[in-house]
Coordinates of C-alpha atoms and ligand atoms in Angstrom, one line a residue:
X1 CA -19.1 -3.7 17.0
X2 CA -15.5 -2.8 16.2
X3 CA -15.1 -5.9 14.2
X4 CA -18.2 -4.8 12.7
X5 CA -17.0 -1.6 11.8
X6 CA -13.8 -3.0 10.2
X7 CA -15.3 -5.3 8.2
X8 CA -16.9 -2.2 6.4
X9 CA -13.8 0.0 6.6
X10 CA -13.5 2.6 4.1
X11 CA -12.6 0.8 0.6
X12 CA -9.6 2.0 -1.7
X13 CA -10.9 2.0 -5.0
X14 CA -10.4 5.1 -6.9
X15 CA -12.7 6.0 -8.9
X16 CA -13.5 9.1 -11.2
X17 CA -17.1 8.9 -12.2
X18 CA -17.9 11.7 -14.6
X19 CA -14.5 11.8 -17.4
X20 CA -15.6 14.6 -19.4
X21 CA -14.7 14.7 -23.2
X22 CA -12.3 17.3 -22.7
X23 CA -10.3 15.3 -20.4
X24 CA -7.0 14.8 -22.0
X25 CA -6.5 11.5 -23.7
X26 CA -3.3 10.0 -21.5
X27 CA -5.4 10.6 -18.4
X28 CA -8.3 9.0 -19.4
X29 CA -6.3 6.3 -20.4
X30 CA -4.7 6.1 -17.0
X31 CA -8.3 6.4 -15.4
X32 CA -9.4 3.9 -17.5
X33 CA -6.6 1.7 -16.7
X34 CA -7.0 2.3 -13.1
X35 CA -11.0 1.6 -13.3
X36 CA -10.0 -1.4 -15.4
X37 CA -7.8 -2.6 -12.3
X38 CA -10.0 -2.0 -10.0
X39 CA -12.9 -3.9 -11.4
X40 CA -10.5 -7.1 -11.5
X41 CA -9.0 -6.1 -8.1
X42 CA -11.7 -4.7 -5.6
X43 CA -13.1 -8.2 -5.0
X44 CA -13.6 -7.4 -1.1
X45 CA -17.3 -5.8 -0.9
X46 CA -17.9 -2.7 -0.6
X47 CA -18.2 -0.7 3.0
X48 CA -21.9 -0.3 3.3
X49 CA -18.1 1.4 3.7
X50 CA -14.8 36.7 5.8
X51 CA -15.9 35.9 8.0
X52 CA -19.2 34.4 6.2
X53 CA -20.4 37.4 4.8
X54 CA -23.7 36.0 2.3
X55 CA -26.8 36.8 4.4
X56 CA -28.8 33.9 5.3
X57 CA -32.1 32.7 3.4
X58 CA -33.5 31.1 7.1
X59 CA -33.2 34.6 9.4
X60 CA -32.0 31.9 11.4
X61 CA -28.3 33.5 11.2
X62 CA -28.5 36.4 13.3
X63 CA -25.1 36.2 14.2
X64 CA -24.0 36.3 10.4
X65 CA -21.8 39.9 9.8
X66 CA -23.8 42.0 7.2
X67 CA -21.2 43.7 5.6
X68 CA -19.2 40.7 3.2
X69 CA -15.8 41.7 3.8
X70 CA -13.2 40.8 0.8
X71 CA -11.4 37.2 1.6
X72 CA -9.5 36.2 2.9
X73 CA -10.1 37.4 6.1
X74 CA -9.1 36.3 9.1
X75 CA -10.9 35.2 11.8
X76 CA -10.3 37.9 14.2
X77 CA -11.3 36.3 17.5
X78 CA -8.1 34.2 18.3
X79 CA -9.8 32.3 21.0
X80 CA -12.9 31.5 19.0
X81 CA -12.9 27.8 18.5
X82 CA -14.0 27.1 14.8
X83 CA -15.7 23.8 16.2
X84 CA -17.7 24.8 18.5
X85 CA -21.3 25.4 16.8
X86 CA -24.0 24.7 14.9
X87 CA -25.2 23.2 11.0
X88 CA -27.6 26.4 9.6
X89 CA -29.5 25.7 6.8
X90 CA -28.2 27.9 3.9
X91 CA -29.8 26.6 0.2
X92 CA -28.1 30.4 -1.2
X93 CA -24.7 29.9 -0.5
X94 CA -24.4 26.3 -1.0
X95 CA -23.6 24.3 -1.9
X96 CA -20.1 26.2 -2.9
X97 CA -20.0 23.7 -6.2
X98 CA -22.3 21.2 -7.7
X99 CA -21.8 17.6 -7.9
X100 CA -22.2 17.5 -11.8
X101 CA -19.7 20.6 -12.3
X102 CA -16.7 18.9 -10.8
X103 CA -14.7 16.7 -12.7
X104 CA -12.9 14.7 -10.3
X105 CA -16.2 13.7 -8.6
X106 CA -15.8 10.4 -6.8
X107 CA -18.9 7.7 -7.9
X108 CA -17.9 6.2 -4.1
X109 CA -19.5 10.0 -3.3
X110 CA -21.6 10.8 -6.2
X111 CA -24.7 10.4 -4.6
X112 CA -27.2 12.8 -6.2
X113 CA -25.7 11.0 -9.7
X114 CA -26.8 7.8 -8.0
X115 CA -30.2 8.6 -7.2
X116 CA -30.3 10.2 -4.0
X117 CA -34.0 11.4 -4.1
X118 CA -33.4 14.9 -1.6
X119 CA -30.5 16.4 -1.4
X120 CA -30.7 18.5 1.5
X121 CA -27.4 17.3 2.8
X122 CA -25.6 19.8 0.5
X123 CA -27.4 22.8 2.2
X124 CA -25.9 23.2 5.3
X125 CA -23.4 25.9 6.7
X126 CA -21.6 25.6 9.8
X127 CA -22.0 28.7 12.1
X128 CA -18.9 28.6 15.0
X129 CA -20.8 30.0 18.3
X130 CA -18.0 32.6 18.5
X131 CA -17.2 33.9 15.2
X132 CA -17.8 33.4 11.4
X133 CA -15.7 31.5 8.9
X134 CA -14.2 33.3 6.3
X135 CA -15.7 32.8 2.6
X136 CA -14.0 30.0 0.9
X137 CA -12.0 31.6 -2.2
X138 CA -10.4 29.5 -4.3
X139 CA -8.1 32.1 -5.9
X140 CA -6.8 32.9 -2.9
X141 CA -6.2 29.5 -1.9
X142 CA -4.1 28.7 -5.4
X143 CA -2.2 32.1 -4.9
X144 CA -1.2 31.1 -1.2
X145 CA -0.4 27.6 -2.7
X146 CA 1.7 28.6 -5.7
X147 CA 4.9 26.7 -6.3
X148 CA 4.0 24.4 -3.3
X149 CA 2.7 21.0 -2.4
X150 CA 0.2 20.1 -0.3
X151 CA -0.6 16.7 0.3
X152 CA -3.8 14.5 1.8
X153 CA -2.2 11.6 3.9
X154 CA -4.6 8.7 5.1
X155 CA -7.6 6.6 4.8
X156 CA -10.5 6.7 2.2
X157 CA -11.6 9.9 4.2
X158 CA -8.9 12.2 4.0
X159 CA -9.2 11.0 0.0
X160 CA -12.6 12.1 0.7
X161 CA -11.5 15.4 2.0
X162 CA -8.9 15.7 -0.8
X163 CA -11.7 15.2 -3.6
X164 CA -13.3 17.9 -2.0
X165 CA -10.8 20.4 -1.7
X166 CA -10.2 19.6 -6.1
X167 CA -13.4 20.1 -6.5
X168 CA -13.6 23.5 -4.6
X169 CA -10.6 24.5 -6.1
X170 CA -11.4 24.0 -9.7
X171 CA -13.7 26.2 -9.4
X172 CA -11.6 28.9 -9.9
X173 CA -9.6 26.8 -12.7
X174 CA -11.6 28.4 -16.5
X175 CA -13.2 25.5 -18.1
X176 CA -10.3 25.7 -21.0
X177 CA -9.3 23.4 -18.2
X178 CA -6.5 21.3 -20.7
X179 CA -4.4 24.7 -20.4
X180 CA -4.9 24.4 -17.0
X181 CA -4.4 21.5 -14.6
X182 CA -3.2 18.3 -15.4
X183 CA -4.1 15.0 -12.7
X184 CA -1.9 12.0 -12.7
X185 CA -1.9 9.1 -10.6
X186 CA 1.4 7.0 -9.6
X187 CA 1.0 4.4 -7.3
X188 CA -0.5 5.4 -4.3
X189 CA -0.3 8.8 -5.2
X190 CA -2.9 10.8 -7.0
X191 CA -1.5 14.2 -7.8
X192 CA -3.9 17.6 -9.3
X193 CA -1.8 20.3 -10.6
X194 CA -3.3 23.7 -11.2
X195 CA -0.2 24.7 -13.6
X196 CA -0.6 28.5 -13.6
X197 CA 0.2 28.3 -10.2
X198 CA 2.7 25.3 -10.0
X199 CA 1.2 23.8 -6.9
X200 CA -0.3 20.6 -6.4
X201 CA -2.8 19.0 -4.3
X202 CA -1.9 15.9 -3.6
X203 CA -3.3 12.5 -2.0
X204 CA -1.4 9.7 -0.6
X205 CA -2.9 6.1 0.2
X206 CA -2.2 5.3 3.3
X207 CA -5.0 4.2 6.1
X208 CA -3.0 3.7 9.0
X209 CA -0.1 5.9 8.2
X210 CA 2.1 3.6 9.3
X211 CA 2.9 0.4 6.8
X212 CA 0.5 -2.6 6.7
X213 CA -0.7 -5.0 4.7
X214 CA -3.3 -2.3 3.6
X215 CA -1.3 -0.2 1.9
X216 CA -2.0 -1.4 -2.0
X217 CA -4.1 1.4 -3.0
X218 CA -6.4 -0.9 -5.0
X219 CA -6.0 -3.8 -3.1
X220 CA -6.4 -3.7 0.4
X221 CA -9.0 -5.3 1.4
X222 CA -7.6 -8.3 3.6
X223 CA -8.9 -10.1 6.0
X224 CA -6.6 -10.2 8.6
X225 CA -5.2 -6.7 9.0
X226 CA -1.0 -6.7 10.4
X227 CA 0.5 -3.6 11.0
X228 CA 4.4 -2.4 11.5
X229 CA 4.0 -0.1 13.9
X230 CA 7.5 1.1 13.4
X231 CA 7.7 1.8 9.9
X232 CA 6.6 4.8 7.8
X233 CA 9.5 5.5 5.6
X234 CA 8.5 3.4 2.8
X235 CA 5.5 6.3 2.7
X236 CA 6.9 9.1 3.9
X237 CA 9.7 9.9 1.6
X238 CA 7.1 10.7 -1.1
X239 CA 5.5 13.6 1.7
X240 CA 8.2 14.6 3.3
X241 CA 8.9 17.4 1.6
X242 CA 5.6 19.1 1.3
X243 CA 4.3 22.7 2.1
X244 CA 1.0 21.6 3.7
X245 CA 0.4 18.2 5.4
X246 CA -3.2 16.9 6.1
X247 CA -3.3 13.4 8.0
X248 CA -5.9 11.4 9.0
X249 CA -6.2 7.9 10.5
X250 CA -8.7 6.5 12.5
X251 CA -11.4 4.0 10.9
X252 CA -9.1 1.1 9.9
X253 CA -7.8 0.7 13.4
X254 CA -11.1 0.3 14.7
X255 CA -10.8 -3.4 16.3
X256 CA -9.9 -4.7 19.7
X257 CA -6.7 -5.8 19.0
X258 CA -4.7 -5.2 16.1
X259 CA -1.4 -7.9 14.7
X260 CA 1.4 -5.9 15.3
X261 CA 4.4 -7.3 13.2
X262 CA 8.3 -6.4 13.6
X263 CA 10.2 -7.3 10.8
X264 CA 9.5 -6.6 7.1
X265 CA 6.4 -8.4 5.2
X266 CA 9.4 -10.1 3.2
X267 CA 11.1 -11.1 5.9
X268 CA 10.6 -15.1 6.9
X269 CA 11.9 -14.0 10.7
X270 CA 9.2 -11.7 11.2
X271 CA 7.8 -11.6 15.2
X272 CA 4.0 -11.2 14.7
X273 CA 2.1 -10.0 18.0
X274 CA -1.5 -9.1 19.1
X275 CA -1.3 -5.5 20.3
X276 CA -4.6 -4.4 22.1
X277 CA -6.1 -1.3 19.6
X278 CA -5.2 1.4 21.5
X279 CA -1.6 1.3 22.1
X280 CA -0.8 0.0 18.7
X281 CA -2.1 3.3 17.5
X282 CA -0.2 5.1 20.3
X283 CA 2.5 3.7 18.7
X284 CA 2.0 4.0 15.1
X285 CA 1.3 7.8 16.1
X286 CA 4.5 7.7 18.0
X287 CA 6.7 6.6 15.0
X288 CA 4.3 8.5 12.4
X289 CA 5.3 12.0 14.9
X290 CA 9.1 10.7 15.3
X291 CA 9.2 10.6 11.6
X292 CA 8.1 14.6 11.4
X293 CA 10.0 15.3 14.4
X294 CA 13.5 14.2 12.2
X295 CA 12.5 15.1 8.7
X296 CA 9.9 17.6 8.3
X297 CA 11.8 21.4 7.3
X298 CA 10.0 23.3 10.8
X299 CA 9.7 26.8 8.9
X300 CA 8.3 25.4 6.0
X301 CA 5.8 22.8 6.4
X302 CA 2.5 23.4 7.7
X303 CA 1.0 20.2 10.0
X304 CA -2.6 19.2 10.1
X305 CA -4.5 16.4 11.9
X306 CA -7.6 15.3 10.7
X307 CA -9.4 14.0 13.5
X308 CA -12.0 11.1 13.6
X309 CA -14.6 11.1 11.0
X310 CA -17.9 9.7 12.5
X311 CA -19.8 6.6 11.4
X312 CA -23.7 6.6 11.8
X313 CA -25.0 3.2 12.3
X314 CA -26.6 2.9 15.0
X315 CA -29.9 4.5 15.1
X316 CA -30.4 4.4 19.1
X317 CA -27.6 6.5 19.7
X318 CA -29.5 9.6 18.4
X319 CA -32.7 8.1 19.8
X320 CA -34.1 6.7 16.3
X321 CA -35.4 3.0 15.3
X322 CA -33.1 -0.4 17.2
X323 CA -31.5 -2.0 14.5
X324 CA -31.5 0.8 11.8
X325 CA -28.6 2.9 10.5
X326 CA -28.0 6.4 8.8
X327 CA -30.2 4.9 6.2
X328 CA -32.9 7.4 4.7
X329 CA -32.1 9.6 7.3
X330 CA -32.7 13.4 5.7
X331 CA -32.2 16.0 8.6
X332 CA -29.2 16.8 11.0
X333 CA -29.3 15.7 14.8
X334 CA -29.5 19.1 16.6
X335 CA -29.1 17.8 20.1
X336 CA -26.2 20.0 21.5
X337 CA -22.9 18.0 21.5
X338 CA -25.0 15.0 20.7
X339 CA -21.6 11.9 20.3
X340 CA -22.3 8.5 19.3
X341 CA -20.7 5.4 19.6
X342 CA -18.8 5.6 16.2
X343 CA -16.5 7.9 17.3
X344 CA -14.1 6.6 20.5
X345 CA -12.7 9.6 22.7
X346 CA -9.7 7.2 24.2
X347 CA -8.6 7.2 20.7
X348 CA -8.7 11.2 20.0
X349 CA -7.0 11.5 23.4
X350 CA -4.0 9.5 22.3
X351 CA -3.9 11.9 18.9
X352 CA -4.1 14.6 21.4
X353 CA -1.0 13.1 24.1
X354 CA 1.4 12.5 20.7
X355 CA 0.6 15.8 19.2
X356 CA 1.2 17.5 22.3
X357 CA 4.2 15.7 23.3
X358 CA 5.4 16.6 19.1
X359 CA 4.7 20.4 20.0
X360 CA 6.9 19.8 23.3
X361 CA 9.6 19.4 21.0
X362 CA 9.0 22.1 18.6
X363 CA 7.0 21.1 15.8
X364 CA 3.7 21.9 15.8
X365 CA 0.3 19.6 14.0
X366 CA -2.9 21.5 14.3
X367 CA -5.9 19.5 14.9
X368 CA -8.7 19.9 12.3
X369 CA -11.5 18.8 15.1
X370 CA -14.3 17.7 12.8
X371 CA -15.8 15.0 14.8
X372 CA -18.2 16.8 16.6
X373 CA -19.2 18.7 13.6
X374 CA -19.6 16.2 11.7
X375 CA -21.4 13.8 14.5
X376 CA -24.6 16.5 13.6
X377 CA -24.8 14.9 10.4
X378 CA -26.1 11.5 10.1
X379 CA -28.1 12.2 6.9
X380 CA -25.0 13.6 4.8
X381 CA -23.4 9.6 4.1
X382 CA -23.4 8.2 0.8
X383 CA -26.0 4.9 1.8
X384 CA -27.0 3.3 -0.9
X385 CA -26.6 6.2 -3.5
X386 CA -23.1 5.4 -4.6
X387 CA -21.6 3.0 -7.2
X388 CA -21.5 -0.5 -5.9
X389 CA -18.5 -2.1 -6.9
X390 CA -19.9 -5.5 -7.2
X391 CA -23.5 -6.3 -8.3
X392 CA -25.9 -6.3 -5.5
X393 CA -27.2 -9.8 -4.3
X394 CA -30.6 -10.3 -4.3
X395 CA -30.8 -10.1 -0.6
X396 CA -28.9 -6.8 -0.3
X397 CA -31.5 -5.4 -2.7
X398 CA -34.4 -6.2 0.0
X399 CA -32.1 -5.2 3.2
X400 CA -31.0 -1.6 1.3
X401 CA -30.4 -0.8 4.8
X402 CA -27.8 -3.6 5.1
X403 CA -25.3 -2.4 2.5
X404 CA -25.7 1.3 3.5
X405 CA -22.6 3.3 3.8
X406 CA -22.7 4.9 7.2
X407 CA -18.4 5.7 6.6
X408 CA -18.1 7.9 3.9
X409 CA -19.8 11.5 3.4
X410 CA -21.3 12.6 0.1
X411 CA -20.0 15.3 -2.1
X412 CA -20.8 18.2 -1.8
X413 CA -21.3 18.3 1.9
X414 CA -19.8 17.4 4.7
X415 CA -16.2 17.5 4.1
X416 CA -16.0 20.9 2.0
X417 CA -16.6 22.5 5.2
X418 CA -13.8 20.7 6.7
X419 CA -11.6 22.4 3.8
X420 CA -13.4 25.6 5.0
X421 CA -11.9 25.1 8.6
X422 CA -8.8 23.9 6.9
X423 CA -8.8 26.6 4.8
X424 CA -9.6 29.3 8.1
X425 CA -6.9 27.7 9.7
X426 CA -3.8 28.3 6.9
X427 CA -5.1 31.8 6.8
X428 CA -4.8 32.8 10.2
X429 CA -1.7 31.2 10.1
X430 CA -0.5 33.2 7.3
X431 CA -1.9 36.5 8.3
X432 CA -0.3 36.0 12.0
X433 CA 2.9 35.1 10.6
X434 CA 3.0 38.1 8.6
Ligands
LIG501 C1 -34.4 27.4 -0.2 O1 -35.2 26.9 0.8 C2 -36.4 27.6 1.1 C3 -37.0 27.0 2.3 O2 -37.0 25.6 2.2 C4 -37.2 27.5 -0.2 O3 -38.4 28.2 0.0 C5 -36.5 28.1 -1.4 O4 -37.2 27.9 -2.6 C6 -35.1 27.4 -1.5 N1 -34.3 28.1 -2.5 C7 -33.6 27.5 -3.4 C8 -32.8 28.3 -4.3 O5 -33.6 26.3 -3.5
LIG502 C1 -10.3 36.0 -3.8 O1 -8.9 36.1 -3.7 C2 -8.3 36.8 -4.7 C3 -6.8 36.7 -4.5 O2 -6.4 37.0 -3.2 C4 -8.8 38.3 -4.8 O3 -8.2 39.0 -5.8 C5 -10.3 38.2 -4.9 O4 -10.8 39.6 -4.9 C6 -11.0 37.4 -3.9 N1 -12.4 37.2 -4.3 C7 -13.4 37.5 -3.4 C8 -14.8 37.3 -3.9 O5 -13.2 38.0 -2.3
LIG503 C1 7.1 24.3 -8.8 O1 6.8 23.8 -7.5 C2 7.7 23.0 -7.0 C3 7.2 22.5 -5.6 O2 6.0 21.9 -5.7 C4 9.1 23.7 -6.8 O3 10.0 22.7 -6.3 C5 9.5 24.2 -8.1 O4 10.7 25.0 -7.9 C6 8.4 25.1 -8.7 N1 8.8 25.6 -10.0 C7 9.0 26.8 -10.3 C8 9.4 27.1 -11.7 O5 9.0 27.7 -9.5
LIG504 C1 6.3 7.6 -9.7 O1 6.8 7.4 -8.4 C2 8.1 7.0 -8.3 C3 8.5 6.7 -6.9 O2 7.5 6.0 -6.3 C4 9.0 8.0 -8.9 O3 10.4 7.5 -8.9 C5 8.6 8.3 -10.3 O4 9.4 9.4 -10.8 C6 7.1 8.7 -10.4 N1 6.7 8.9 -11.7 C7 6.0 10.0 -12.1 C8 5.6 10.0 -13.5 O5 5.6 10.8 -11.3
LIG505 C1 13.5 25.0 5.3 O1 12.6 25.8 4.6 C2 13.0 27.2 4.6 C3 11.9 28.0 4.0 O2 11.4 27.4 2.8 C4 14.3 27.2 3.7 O3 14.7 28.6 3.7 C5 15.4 26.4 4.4 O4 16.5 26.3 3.5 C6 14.9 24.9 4.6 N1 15.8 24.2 5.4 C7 16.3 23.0 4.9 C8 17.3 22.4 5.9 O5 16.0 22.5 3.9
LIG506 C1 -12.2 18.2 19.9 O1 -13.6 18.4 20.2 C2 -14.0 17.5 21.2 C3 -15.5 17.6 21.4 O2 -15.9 18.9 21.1 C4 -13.3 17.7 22.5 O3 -13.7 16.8 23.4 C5 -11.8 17.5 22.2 O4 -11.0 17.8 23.4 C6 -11.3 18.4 21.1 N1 -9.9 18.1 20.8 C7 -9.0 19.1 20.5 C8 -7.7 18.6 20.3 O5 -9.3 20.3 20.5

């Protein structure tokens, strides 16, 4: 199973389906460099990889406040836990952009432009039992982030995440767009600047935030994954010094036991060692929280852990078909605190032990607790409406099911409402800082 899932972990390739006219030429020339690269380099195959103010269309929302009070509002109820909850379906408020709109789509997500045939996915609201999330406003997001950096750290998922959070964002950019944001990428880094506001959103490659023989952001699909547990530096010094931090890690470690190496990758005196799973990522957390511990300005940066993003393929676990997947799956899975086997408590326990033992010592990473949330939605993943980066054998194109992507989520959907926790989350911050 785990060797399964790695096999199929999240793929690298960066891709910007929909390059509008207007795009400015020495982008499109970068994209189309990039797209150029990864068509020679992506030879691995793909993974099969306000309180909310709007009343509701179901009725269903009873618990929804009538009066839309301006954003961004707090939550007021400290101890309400934004995770807690349940998916309502909302076809009036979202989805909060569409697919075709935003200009930084993902094709890996794309997947109404890939022939999805329903897209009910994008219609869902998330409805904490103990309070309502504030409305998403992109203004107010841009204003809060003006002069600063905020930067997506991690695995195809947070990249996931980060395409999201562009996409929400440029909403509120005017469609004279040239005037107003610029994207380049540099190496792993992929930066969107909204340049009225001089702040950037920002995404790093990086899938097991420690260094590893993962870490090309085009090429990285290896077969035999090594890891230096102690080393981040060669990443972090292009972080460091942001306003806002979101991490992730969690798919590509997903493997009994992972080739821990001490030593550089140059270095012909390397000592190469087979490190069961767990404790490898104890340790990478360890240096990856030792690393913010020493370098990360305290009263400045805000610290954000994005924790696992469920996979979806196995049917049995939410009591469908032996042998299928996530595939042509259309509605959410509404048992209460339904968990399935793609998500592995030992391993959020560990994120759970390092952060604490981080805010022991005074610096503090909020966990963004998704997984639950997200464990509802086994019809929101890509499948097979996404672009295949090779052609499709024959025998994939009988077995659809086979080359499904059960990893990723599409856009909109699932991850935009992560940004809306995220997003809850820097407010309250804000509001109880004063
Ligand atoms: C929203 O969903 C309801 C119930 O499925 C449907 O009757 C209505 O036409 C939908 N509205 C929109 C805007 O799609
Ligand atoms: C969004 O935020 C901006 C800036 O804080 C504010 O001026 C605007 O009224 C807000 N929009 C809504 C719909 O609440
Ligand atoms: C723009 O933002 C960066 C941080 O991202 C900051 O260092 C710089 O001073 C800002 N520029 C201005 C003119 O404020
Ligand atoms: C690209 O990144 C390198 C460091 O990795 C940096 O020195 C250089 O200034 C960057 N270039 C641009 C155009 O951002
Ligand atoms: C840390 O950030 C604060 C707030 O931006 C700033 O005043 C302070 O000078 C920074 N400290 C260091 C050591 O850079
Ligand atoms: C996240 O949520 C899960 C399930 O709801 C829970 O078991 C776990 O303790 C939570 N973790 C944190 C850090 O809140």
């Amino acid at each position: 199973m785990a060797n399964k899932q790695l096999s199929t972990a999240p793929t690298g390739a960066v891709l910007w389906g929909s390059i509008r006219g207007n795009f400015h030429s020495l982008i499109a020339l970068l994209i189309a460099a990039l797209v150029l690269s990864i068509i020679y380099f992506a030879r691995d195959p793909p993974p099969p990889e306000d309180l909310v103010t709007k009343p509701m269309s179901d009725g269903i929302a009873a618990t929804v406040s009538p009066n839309p009070s301006p954003t961004p509002s707090p939550v007021r109820d400290d101890k309400c836990n934004l995770f807690s909850g349940r998916w309502v379906y909302d076809n009036v408020t979202y989805p909060l952009y569409k697919e075709k709109d935003c200009k930084f789509m993902s094709d890996q997500l794309a997947c109404e432009k890939y022939g999805r045939p329903e897209i009910n996915y994008q219609y869902w609201r998330w409805q904490p039992h103990g309070c309502d999330l504030p409305r998403f406003n992109a203004t107010a997001l841009l204003e809060r982030l003006r002069n600063k950096r905020m930067v997506f750290v991690g695995d195809s998922l947070n990249r996931g995440q980060w395409v999201s959070m562009v996409c929400l964002v440029n909403t509120a950019i005017p469609s004279d767009s040239l005037k107003s944001y610029k994207f380049h990428l540099n190496g792993s880094l992929i930066v969107f600047t909204a340049k009225e506001y001089n702040a950037t959103i920002e995404y790093y490659w990086e899938p097991l935030l420690v260094e590893s023989n993962s870490d090309d952001p085009v090429n990285h699909r290896v077969p035999d994954r090594i890891v230096r547990v102690q080393a981040i530096e060669k990443h972090a010094r292009h972080w460091s010094n942001a306003d806002v931090l979101v991490f992730d890690t969690y798919l590509w470690w997903r493997r009994p036991k992972m080739n821990v190496l001490w030593g550089s990758f140059q270095s012909l005196d390397g000592i190469y060692k087979d490190v069961t799973m767990l404790r490898a990522y104890e340790m990478a957390l360890n240096t990856w929280s030792q690393w913010l511990e020493v370098h990360v300005n305290r009263s400045k940066t805000e610290l954000f852990f994005v924790s696992m993003s469920p996979t979806h393929e196995r049917a049995e676990d939410w009591g469908g078909v032996a042998g299928r997947n996530c595939y042509e799956e259309t509605e959410p899975i509404t048992r209460e605190d339904y968990w399935g086997t793609g998500s592995e408590p030992e391993m959020m326990r560990v994120v759970e032990k390092v952060i604490g033992d981080l805010r022991d010592r005074g610096v503090t990473v909020q966990i963004l607790n998704i997984t639950q949330l997200s464990e509802y939605r086994k019809e929101a993943h890509p499948t097979i409406y996404r672009r295949q980066w090779e052609p499709l054998k024959e025998e994939q194109l009988a077995n659809p099911m086979g080359y499904a992507d059960c990893f990723h989520w599409c856009l909109p959907g699932v991850p935009d409402v992560w940004n809306e926790l995220l997003y809850t989350l820097m407010f309250k911050n804000w509001v109880s800082k004063g």
